[in-house]
Amino acid sequence: MKPEQRTYVLKQRFVYTYDEPIRQLDHRLIVVPPPRHGDQRRRGYSLSVTGADAQVTHQRDAAGNTITRTLAPLVPERVEFLLEAVVERVGPAEGVPVPTVHPWLLQPTRLTTPDAKIREVAAALSDGDALASAERFCSYVHDAIAYTPGSTTVDTTAAQALAAGHGVCQDSAHLMLALCRSAGLPARYVSGHLLGEGGTHAWVEVVVPEARAVAFDPCNGRRAGWDYLTVATGRDYADVARRPLGRM
């Protein structure tokens, strides 16, 4: 069977405005898809900056995410970023190869530390089948967290979101990460795009014994398929947003 191929053109515009001139701006964005992630390939991209005389560099962090760093001595009023990227996917997708399972995929973070309830659910829903357990975790989170924009913040923990019963996509991802790690399943946070939704989206990749990471979207209660484009991965939202820079 001939592999299926799809090509996507990603366009994003970010505008930051200020009440007064900003000096010595040091701004970082994580918006450029990785060169390669499973069946996903970045075929090219451009990122322009207007509104300030800026120096733009692209670096990689320890997880391989592409970090765009902008340095500007003065921003009089506003700065605008315009990204265009071409991404290709060739399938069917069978997960992202993970030759080495890093310990941090199993370690809880401040946002994903389980409480007694999360540990209880993880024990009840998991068994020796990693993929089946991940499927059950995904369904549970979809039912437990009602999507409610503005109901949480970037500092809301998985335990807090579960107790409240509402949140946004990152909260669903954090709760599934907490369940997976409590059950001994390596898992990571994914930031990217769900086509047709606008903005950014968050989901989870769970490492199964075949040394591949399978993507789940607990916010929507399903596997992540063709309509998902990965931009960055990490231990949780904070890890993706604040990870120190490395080298390209």
PDB file of C-alpha atoms in Angstrom:
ATOM      1  CA  MET A   1       0.000   0.000   0.000  1.00  0.00           C
ATOM      2  CA  LYS A   2       1.351   3.431  -0.948  1.00  0.00           C
ATOM      3  CA  PRO A   3       1.852   5.693   2.088  1.00  0.00           C
ATOM      4  CA  GLU A   4      -0.546   8.596   2.375  1.00  0.00           C
ATOM      5  CA  GLN A   5       1.014  12.039   2.307  1.00  0.00           C
ATOM      6  CA  ARG A   6      -0.420  15.356   3.452  1.00  0.00           C
ATOM      7  CA  THR A   7       1.098  18.811   3.368  1.00  0.00           C
ATOM      8  CA  TYR A   8       0.039  21.632   5.698  1.00  0.00           C
ATOM      9  CA  VAL A   9       0.767  25.350   5.588  1.00  0.00           C
ATOM     10  CA  LEU A  10       0.823  26.830   9.070  1.00  0.00           C
ATOM     11  CA  LYS A  11       0.387  30.596   9.497  1.00  0.00           C
ATOM     12  CA  GLN A  12       0.418  32.412  12.823  1.00  0.00           C
ATOM     13  CA  ARG A  13       0.530  36.068  13.804  1.00  0.00           C
ATOM     14  CA  PHE A  14       1.420  37.330  17.273  1.00  0.00           C
ATOM     15  CA  VAL A  15       1.183  40.995  18.273  1.00  0.00           C
ATOM     16  CA  TYR A  16       2.409  42.390  21.593  1.00  0.00           C
ATOM     17  CA  THR A  17       1.548  46.005  22.446  1.00  0.00           C
ATOM     18  CA  TYR A  18       2.917  48.084  25.320  1.00  0.00           C
ATOM     19  CA  ASP A  19       1.659  51.158  27.178  1.00  0.00           C
ATOM     20  CA  GLU A  20       5.136  52.663  27.101  1.00  0.00           C
ATOM     21  CA  PRO A  21       8.420  51.969  25.285  1.00  0.00           C
ATOM     22  CA  ILE A  22      10.156  48.752  26.292  1.00  0.00           C
ATOM     23  CA  ARG A  23      13.939  48.644  26.505  1.00  0.00           C
ATOM     24  CA  GLN A  24      16.171  45.600  26.233  1.00  0.00           C
ATOM     25  CA  LEU A  25      13.419  43.238  25.176  1.00  0.00           C
ATOM     26  CA  ASP A  26      14.407  39.581  25.492  1.00  0.00           C
ATOM     27  CA  HIS A  27      11.492  37.560  24.132  1.00  0.00           C
ATOM     28  CA  ARG A  28      11.188  33.850  23.369  1.00  0.00           C
ATOM     29  CA  LEU A  29       8.596  32.013  21.331  1.00  0.00           C
ATOM     30  CA  ILE A  30       8.080  28.300  20.785  1.00  0.00           C
ATOM     31  CA  VAL A  31       6.097  28.303  17.558  1.00  0.00           C
ATOM     32  CA  VAL A  32       8.302  26.637  14.934  1.00  0.00           C
ATOM     33  CA  PRO A  33       7.540  22.920  14.396  1.00  0.00           C
ATOM     34  CA  PRO A  34      10.525  20.580  14.871  1.00  0.00           C
ATOM     35  CA  PRO A  35      12.490  19.402  11.827  1.00  0.00           C
ATOM     36  CA  ARG A  36      11.165  15.901  12.441  1.00  0.00           C
ATOM     37  CA  HIS A  37       8.704  14.289  14.837  1.00  0.00           C
ATOM     38  CA  GLY A  38       7.510  10.784  14.007  1.00  0.00           C
ATOM     39  CA  ASP A  39       5.833  10.943  10.598  1.00  0.00           C
ATOM     40  CA  GLN A  40       5.918  14.754  10.669  1.00  0.00           C
ATOM     41  CA  ARG A  41       8.550  16.676   8.676  1.00  0.00           C
ATOM     42  CA  ARG A  42       9.156  20.406   8.550  1.00  0.00           C
ATOM     43  CA  ARG A  43       9.869  21.354   4.934  1.00  0.00           C
ATOM     44  CA  GLY A  44      10.545  25.035   5.521  1.00  0.00           C
ATOM     45  CA  TYR A  45       9.600  28.056   7.568  1.00  0.00           C
ATOM     46  CA  SER A  46      10.012  31.802   7.892  1.00  0.00           C
ATOM     47  CA  LEU A  47       9.491  34.057  10.874  1.00  0.00           C
ATOM     48  CA  SER A  48       9.508  37.830  10.466  1.00  0.00           C
ATOM     49  CA  VAL A  49       9.558  40.492  13.170  1.00  0.00           C
ATOM     50  CA  THR A  50       8.247  44.034  12.678  1.00  0.00           C
ATOM     51  CA  GLY A  51       7.839  46.994  14.997  1.00  0.00           C
ATOM     52  CA  ALA A  52      11.380  46.967  16.364  1.00  0.00           C
ATOM     53  CA  ASP A  53      14.977  46.671  15.233  1.00  0.00           C
ATOM     54  CA  ALA A  54      15.460  43.141  16.513  1.00  0.00           C
ATOM     55  CA  GLN A  55      18.006  40.351  16.410  1.00  0.00           C
ATOM     56  CA  VAL A  56      16.336  36.963  15.950  1.00  0.00           C
ATOM     57  CA  THR A  57      18.035  33.632  16.624  1.00  0.00           C
ATOM     58  CA  HIS A  58      16.770  30.066  16.642  1.00  0.00           C
ATOM     59  CA  GLN A  59      18.069  27.569  19.172  1.00  0.00           C
ATOM     60  CA  ARG A  60      17.177  24.091  20.406  1.00  0.00           C
ATOM     61  CA  ASP A  61      16.461  23.157  23.981  1.00  0.00           C
ATOM     62  CA  ALA A  62      17.345  19.827  25.576  1.00  0.00           C
ATOM     63  CA  ALA A  63      14.105  18.250  24.314  1.00  0.00           C
ATOM     64  CA  GLY A  64      14.808  19.298  20.708  1.00  0.00           C
ATOM     65  CA  ASN A  65      12.221  22.087  20.639  1.00  0.00           C
ATOM     66  CA  THR A  66      13.005  25.071  18.423  1.00  0.00           C
ATOM     67  CA  ILE A  67      13.155  28.286  20.449  1.00  0.00           C
ATOM     68  CA  THR A  68      12.925  31.645  18.690  1.00  0.00           C
ATOM     69  CA  ARG A  69      14.681  34.318  20.733  1.00  0.00           C
ATOM     70  CA  THR A  70      14.225  37.994  19.926  1.00  0.00           C
ATOM     71  CA  LEU A  71      16.501  40.692  21.330  1.00  0.00           C
ATOM     72  CA  ALA A  72      15.588  44.338  20.765  1.00  0.00           C
ATOM     73  CA  PRO A  73      17.187  47.381  22.423  1.00  0.00           C
ATOM     74  CA  LEU A  74      13.950  49.347  22.073  1.00  0.00           C
ATOM     75  CA  VAL A  75      10.302  48.568  21.280  1.00  0.00           C
ATOM     76  CA  PRO A  76       8.519  51.919  20.904  1.00  0.00           C
ATOM     77  CA  GLU A  77       4.965  50.601  20.952  1.00  0.00           C
ATOM     78  CA  ARG A  78       4.445  47.093  19.598  1.00  0.00           C
ATOM     79  CA  VAL A  79       6.199  44.106  18.120  1.00  0.00           C
ATOM     80  CA  GLU A  80       4.678  41.660  15.670  1.00  0.00           C
ATOM     81  CA  PHE A  81       5.743  38.129  14.751  1.00  0.00           C
ATOM     82  CA  LEU A  82       4.558  36.390  11.584  1.00  0.00           C
ATOM     83  CA  LEU A  83       5.253  32.673  11.149  1.00  0.00           C
ATOM     84  CA  GLU A  84       4.758  30.604   8.018  1.00  0.00           C
ATOM     85  CA  ALA A  85       5.758  26.947   8.032  1.00  0.00           C
ATOM     86  CA  VAL A  86       5.260  24.043   5.657  1.00  0.00           C
ATOM     87  CA  VAL A  87       4.820  20.674   7.357  1.00  0.00           C
ATOM     88  CA  GLU A  88       4.427  17.286   5.711  1.00  0.00           C
ATOM     89  CA  ARG A  89       3.067  14.070   7.176  1.00  0.00           C
ATOM     90  CA  VAL A  90       3.447  10.627   5.654  1.00  0.00           C
ATOM     91  CA  GLY A  91       1.342   7.821   7.103  1.00  0.00           C
ATOM     92  CA  PRO A  92      -0.216   5.775   8.392  1.00  0.00           C
ATOM     93  CA  ALA A  93       1.273   7.030  11.636  1.00  0.00           C
ATOM     94  CA  GLU A  94       2.303   4.347  14.103  1.00  0.00           C
ATOM     95  CA  GLY A  95       3.649   6.558  16.855  1.00  0.00           C
ATOM     96  CA  VAL A  96       6.906   8.394  17.420  1.00  0.00           C
ATOM     97  CA  PRO A  97       9.994   6.181  17.908  1.00  0.00           C
ATOM     98  CA  VAL A  98      11.485   6.591  21.389  1.00  0.00           C
ATOM     99  CA  PRO A  99      14.774   4.657  21.465  1.00  0.00           C
ATOM    100  CA  THR A 100      15.579   5.782  25.012  1.00  0.00           C
ATOM    101  CA  VAL A 101      12.980   6.276  27.742  1.00  0.00           C
ATOM    102  CA  HIS A 102      14.328   9.173  29.783  1.00  0.00           C
ATOM    103  CA  PRO A 103      13.632   9.048  33.545  1.00  0.00           C
ATOM    104  CA  TRP A 104      11.915  12.459  33.385  1.00  0.00           C
ATOM    105  CA  LEU A 105       9.066  10.845  31.427  1.00  0.00           C
ATOM    106  CA  LEU A 106       8.145   9.024  34.631  1.00  0.00           C
ATOM    107  CA  GLN A 107       8.826  11.764  37.158  1.00  0.00           C
ATOM    108  CA  PRO A 108       5.996  13.988  38.441  1.00  0.00           C
ATOM    109  CA  THR A 109       6.269  17.756  38.224  1.00  0.00           C
ATOM    110  CA  ARG A 110       4.645  20.442  40.335  1.00  0.00           C
ATOM    111  CA  LEU A 111       1.749  20.559  37.864  1.00  0.00           C
ATOM    112  CA  THR A 112       1.388  16.773  37.546  1.00  0.00           C
ATOM    113  CA  THR A 113       2.030  15.548  41.102  1.00  0.00           C
ATOM    114  CA  PRO A 114      -0.708  13.033  41.927  1.00  0.00           C
ATOM    115  CA  ASP A 115      -2.872  13.290  45.020  1.00  0.00           C
ATOM    116  CA  ALA A 116      -4.662  10.380  46.663  1.00  0.00           C
ATOM    117  CA  LYS A 117      -7.573  10.543  44.197  1.00  0.00           C
ATOM    118  CA  ILE A 118      -5.321  10.453  41.136  1.00  0.00           C
ATOM    119  CA  ARG A 119      -3.334   7.530  42.529  1.00  0.00           C
ATOM    120  CA  GLU A 120      -6.592   5.692  43.270  1.00  0.00           C
ATOM    121  CA  VAL A 121      -7.892   6.199  39.720  1.00  0.00           C
ATOM    122  CA  ALA A 122      -4.546   5.214  38.184  1.00  0.00           C
ATOM    123  CA  ALA A 123      -4.503   1.962  40.150  1.00  0.00           C
ATOM    124  CA  ALA A 124      -8.103   1.155  39.268  1.00  0.00           C
ATOM    125  CA  LEU A 125      -7.805   1.801  35.528  1.00  0.00           C
ATOM    126  CA  SER A 126      -4.359   0.403  34.761  1.00  0.00           C
ATOM    127  CA  ASP A 127      -3.269  -3.160  34.096  1.00  0.00           C
ATOM    128  CA  GLY A 128      -0.379  -4.846  32.317  1.00  0.00           C
ATOM    129  CA  ASP A 129      -1.436  -3.524  28.914  1.00  0.00           C
ATOM    130  CA  ALA A 130       0.140  -0.076  28.517  1.00  0.00           C
ATOM    131  CA  LEU A 131      -1.840   0.938  25.446  1.00  0.00           C
ATOM    132  CA  ALA A 132      -5.186  -0.195  26.872  1.00  0.00           C
ATOM    133  CA  SER A 133      -4.440   1.583  30.154  1.00  0.00           C
ATOM    134  CA  ALA A 134      -3.639   4.800  28.275  1.00  0.00           C
ATOM    135  CA  GLU A 135      -6.919   4.489  26.386  1.00  0.00           C
ATOM    136  CA  ARG A 136      -8.828   4.204  29.657  1.00  0.00           C
ATOM    137  CA  PHE A 137      -6.963   7.176  31.158  1.00  0.00           C
ATOM    138  CA  CYS A 138      -7.817   9.263  28.093  1.00  0.00           C
ATOM    139  CA  SER A 139     -11.517   8.426  28.357  1.00  0.00           C
ATOM    140  CA  TYR A 140     -11.563   9.069  32.098  1.00  0.00           C
ATOM    141  CA  VAL A 141      -9.983  12.515  31.762  1.00  0.00           C
ATOM    142  CA  HIS A 142     -12.377  13.464  28.964  1.00  0.00           C
ATOM    143  CA  ASP A 143     -15.318  12.652  31.240  1.00  0.00           C
ATOM    144  CA  ALA A 144     -13.773  14.176  34.392  1.00  0.00           C
ATOM    145  CA  ILE A 145     -12.684  17.570  33.025  1.00  0.00           C
ATOM    146  CA  ALA A 146     -15.333  19.740  31.358  1.00  0.00           C
ATOM    147  CA  TYR A 147     -13.757  22.107  28.851  1.00  0.00           C
ATOM    148  CA  THR A 148     -14.333  25.566  30.329  1.00  0.00           C
ATOM    149  CA  PRO A 149     -12.201  28.421  28.940  1.00  0.00           C
ATOM    150  CA  GLY A 150     -10.934  30.839  31.574  1.00  0.00           C
ATOM    151  CA  SER A 151     -11.667  28.532  34.487  1.00  0.00           C
ATOM    152  CA  THR A 152      -8.016  27.744  35.255  1.00  0.00           C
ATOM    153  CA  THR A 153      -4.566  29.318  34.878  1.00  0.00           C
ATOM    154  CA  VAL A 154      -1.158  28.076  33.756  1.00  0.00           C
ATOM    155  CA  ASP A 155      -0.415  27.363  37.430  1.00  0.00           C
ATOM    156  CA  THR A 156      -3.419  25.067  38.008  1.00  0.00           C
ATOM    157  CA  THR A 157      -2.303  21.560  38.940  1.00  0.00           C
ATOM    158  CA  ALA A 158      -3.747  18.282  37.728  1.00  0.00           C
ATOM    159  CA  ALA A 159      -5.159  17.569  41.195  1.00  0.00           C
ATOM    160  CA  GLN A 160      -6.835  20.979  41.351  1.00  0.00           C
ATOM    161  CA  ALA A 161      -8.387  20.569  37.896  1.00  0.00           C
ATOM    162  CA  LEU A 162      -9.730  17.132  38.763  1.00  0.00           C
ATOM    163  CA  ALA A 163     -11.220  18.403  42.023  1.00  0.00           C
ATOM    164  CA  ALA A 164     -12.873  21.326  40.227  1.00  0.00           C
ATOM    165  CA  GLY A 165     -14.076  19.187  37.329  1.00  0.00           C
ATOM    166  CA  HIS A 166     -13.265  21.780  34.685  1.00  0.00           C
ATOM    167  CA  GLY A 167     -10.347  23.278  32.816  1.00  0.00           C
ATOM    168  CA  VAL A 168      -8.794  23.627  29.380  1.00  0.00           C
ATOM    169  CA  CYS A 169      -6.668  21.378  27.183  1.00  0.00           C
ATOM    170  CA  GLN A 170      -3.494  21.798  29.216  1.00  0.00           C
ATOM    171  CA  ASP A 171      -5.349  20.731  32.375  1.00  0.00           C
ATOM    172  CA  SER A 172      -6.601  17.584  30.659  1.00  0.00           C
ATOM    173  CA  ALA A 173      -3.063  16.863  29.480  1.00  0.00           C
ATOM    174  CA  HIS A 174      -1.658  17.401  32.982  1.00  0.00           C
ATOM    175  CA  LEU A 175      -4.218  15.056  34.529  1.00  0.00           C
ATOM    176  CA  MET A 176      -3.501  12.312  32.001  1.00  0.00           C
ATOM    177  CA  LEU A 177       0.229  12.749  32.588  1.00  0.00           C
ATOM    178  CA  ALA A 178      -0.333  12.388  36.329  1.00  0.00           C
ATOM    179  CA  LEU A 179      -2.342   9.188  35.805  1.00  0.00           C
ATOM    180  CA  CYS A 180       0.177   7.685  33.405  1.00  0.00           C
ATOM    181  CA  ARG A 181       3.182   8.393  35.584  1.00  0.00           C
ATOM    182  CA  SER A 182       1.365   7.118  38.671  1.00  0.00           C
ATOM    183  CA  ALA A 183       0.808   3.840  36.807  1.00  0.00           C
ATOM    184  CA  GLY A 184       4.438   3.632  35.675  1.00  0.00           C
ATOM    185  CA  LEU A 185       3.724   4.652  32.077  1.00  0.00           C
ATOM    186  CA  PRO A 186       6.279   7.099  30.616  1.00  0.00           C
ATOM    187  CA  ALA A 187       4.476  10.080  29.110  1.00  0.00           C
ATOM    188  CA  ARG A 188       5.154  13.616  27.896  1.00  0.00           C
ATOM    189  CA  TYR A 189       3.267  16.832  27.284  1.00  0.00           C
ATOM    190  CA  VAL A 190       2.773  17.935  23.670  1.00  0.00           C
ATOM    191  CA  SER A 191       2.053  21.471  22.486  1.00  0.00           C
ATOM    192  CA  GLY A 192       0.903  22.089  18.935  1.00  0.00           C
ATOM    193  CA  HIS A 193      -2.121  22.592  16.740  1.00  0.00           C
ATOM    194  CA  LEU A 194      -5.415  20.836  16.212  1.00  0.00           C
ATOM    195  CA  LEU A 195      -6.333  21.876  12.706  1.00  0.00           C
ATOM    196  CA  GLY A 196      -9.470  23.950  12.424  1.00  0.00           C
ATOM    197  CA  GLU A 197      -9.455  24.967  16.087  1.00  0.00           C
ATOM    198  CA  GLY A 198      -7.201  28.027  15.876  1.00  0.00           C
ATOM    199  CA  GLY A 199      -4.620  28.936  18.486  1.00  0.00           C
ATOM    200  CA  THR A 200      -2.642  26.173  20.141  1.00  0.00           C
ATOM    201  CA  HIS A 201      -3.633  22.874  21.689  1.00  0.00           C
ATOM    202  CA  ALA A 202      -2.158  20.417  24.190  1.00  0.00           C
ATOM    203  CA  TRP A 203      -2.202  16.628  24.283  1.00  0.00           C
ATOM    204  CA  VAL A 204      -0.110  13.692  25.549  1.00  0.00           C
ATOM    205  CA  GLU A 205       2.252  11.074  24.153  1.00  0.00           C
ATOM    206  CA  VAL A 206       2.473   7.786  26.048  1.00  0.00           C
ATOM    207  CA  VAL A 207       5.441   5.471  25.533  1.00  0.00           C
ATOM    208  CA  VAL A 208       4.365   1.860  25.026  1.00  0.00           C
ATOM    209  CA  PRO A 209       6.610  -1.235  25.142  1.00  0.00           C
ATOM    210  CA  GLU A 210       7.226  -1.186  21.388  1.00  0.00           C
ATOM    211  CA  ALA A 211       9.476   1.868  22.018  1.00  0.00           C
ATOM    212  CA  ARG A 212       7.054   4.280  20.411  1.00  0.00           C
ATOM    213  CA  ALA A 213       5.098   7.216  21.756  1.00  0.00           C
ATOM    214  CA  VAL A 214       1.378   7.079  20.981  1.00  0.00           C
ATOM    215  CA  ALA A 215      -0.496  10.389  20.981  1.00  0.00           C
ATOM    216  CA  PHE A 216      -3.747  10.878  22.909  1.00  0.00           C
ATOM    217  CA  ASP A 217      -5.939  13.952  23.172  1.00  0.00           C
ATOM    218  CA  PRO A 218      -7.739  13.627  26.528  1.00  0.00           C
ATOM    219  CA  CYS A 219      -9.452  16.981  26.064  1.00  0.00           C
ATOM    220  CA  ASN A 220     -11.363  15.462  23.145  1.00  0.00           C
ATOM    221  CA  GLY A 221     -11.243  11.854  24.369  1.00  0.00           C
ATOM    222  CA  ARG A 222      -9.482  10.316  21.373  1.00  0.00           C
ATOM    223  CA  ARG A 223      -6.205   9.387  19.723  1.00  0.00           C
ATOM    224  CA  ALA A 224      -4.412  12.264  18.012  1.00  0.00           C
ATOM    225  CA  GLY A 225      -4.408  11.704  14.251  1.00  0.00           C
ATOM    226  CA  TRP A 226      -3.728  13.455  10.972  1.00  0.00           C
ATOM    227  CA  ASP A 227      -5.162  16.765  12.121  1.00  0.00           C
ATOM    228  CA  TYR A 228      -2.573  17.288  14.872  1.00  0.00           C
ATOM    229  CA  LEU A 229       0.725  19.106  14.291  1.00  0.00           C
ATOM    230  CA  THR A 230       3.377  18.922  16.998  1.00  0.00           C
ATOM    231  CA  VAL A 231       5.403  22.019  17.885  1.00  0.00           C
ATOM    232  CA  ALA A 232       7.077  21.099  21.186  1.00  0.00           C
ATOM    233  CA  THR A 233       7.263  18.424  23.891  1.00  0.00           C
ATOM    234  CA  GLY A 234       8.221  18.417  27.569  1.00  0.00           C
ATOM    235  CA  ARG A 235       7.326  17.205  31.047  1.00  0.00           C
ATOM    236  CA  ASP A 236       4.394  19.643  31.344  1.00  0.00           C
ATOM    237  CA  TYR A 237       3.289  23.089  30.190  1.00  0.00           C
ATOM    238  CA  ALA A 238       5.804  24.909  32.364  1.00  0.00           C
ATOM    239  CA  ASP A 239       8.650  22.720  31.151  1.00  0.00           C
ATOM    240  CA  VAL A 240       7.862  23.474  27.509  1.00  0.00           C
ATOM    241  CA  ALA A 241       7.417  27.199  28.131  1.00  0.00           C
ATOM    242  CA  ARG A 242      10.438  27.767  30.361  1.00  0.00           C
ATOM    243  CA  ARG A 243      13.052  25.123  29.522  1.00  0.00           C
ATOM    244  CA  PRO A 244      16.586  26.592  29.332  1.00  0.00           C
ATOM    245  CA  LEU A 245      18.090  27.028  25.897  1.00  0.00           C
ATOM    246  CA  GLY A 246      20.670  24.665  24.474  1.00  0.00           C
ATOM    247  CA  ARG A 247      22.419  24.591  21.132  1.00  0.00           C
ATOM    248  CA  MET A 248      21.153  23.991  17.610  1.00  0.00           C
TER     249      MET A 248
END
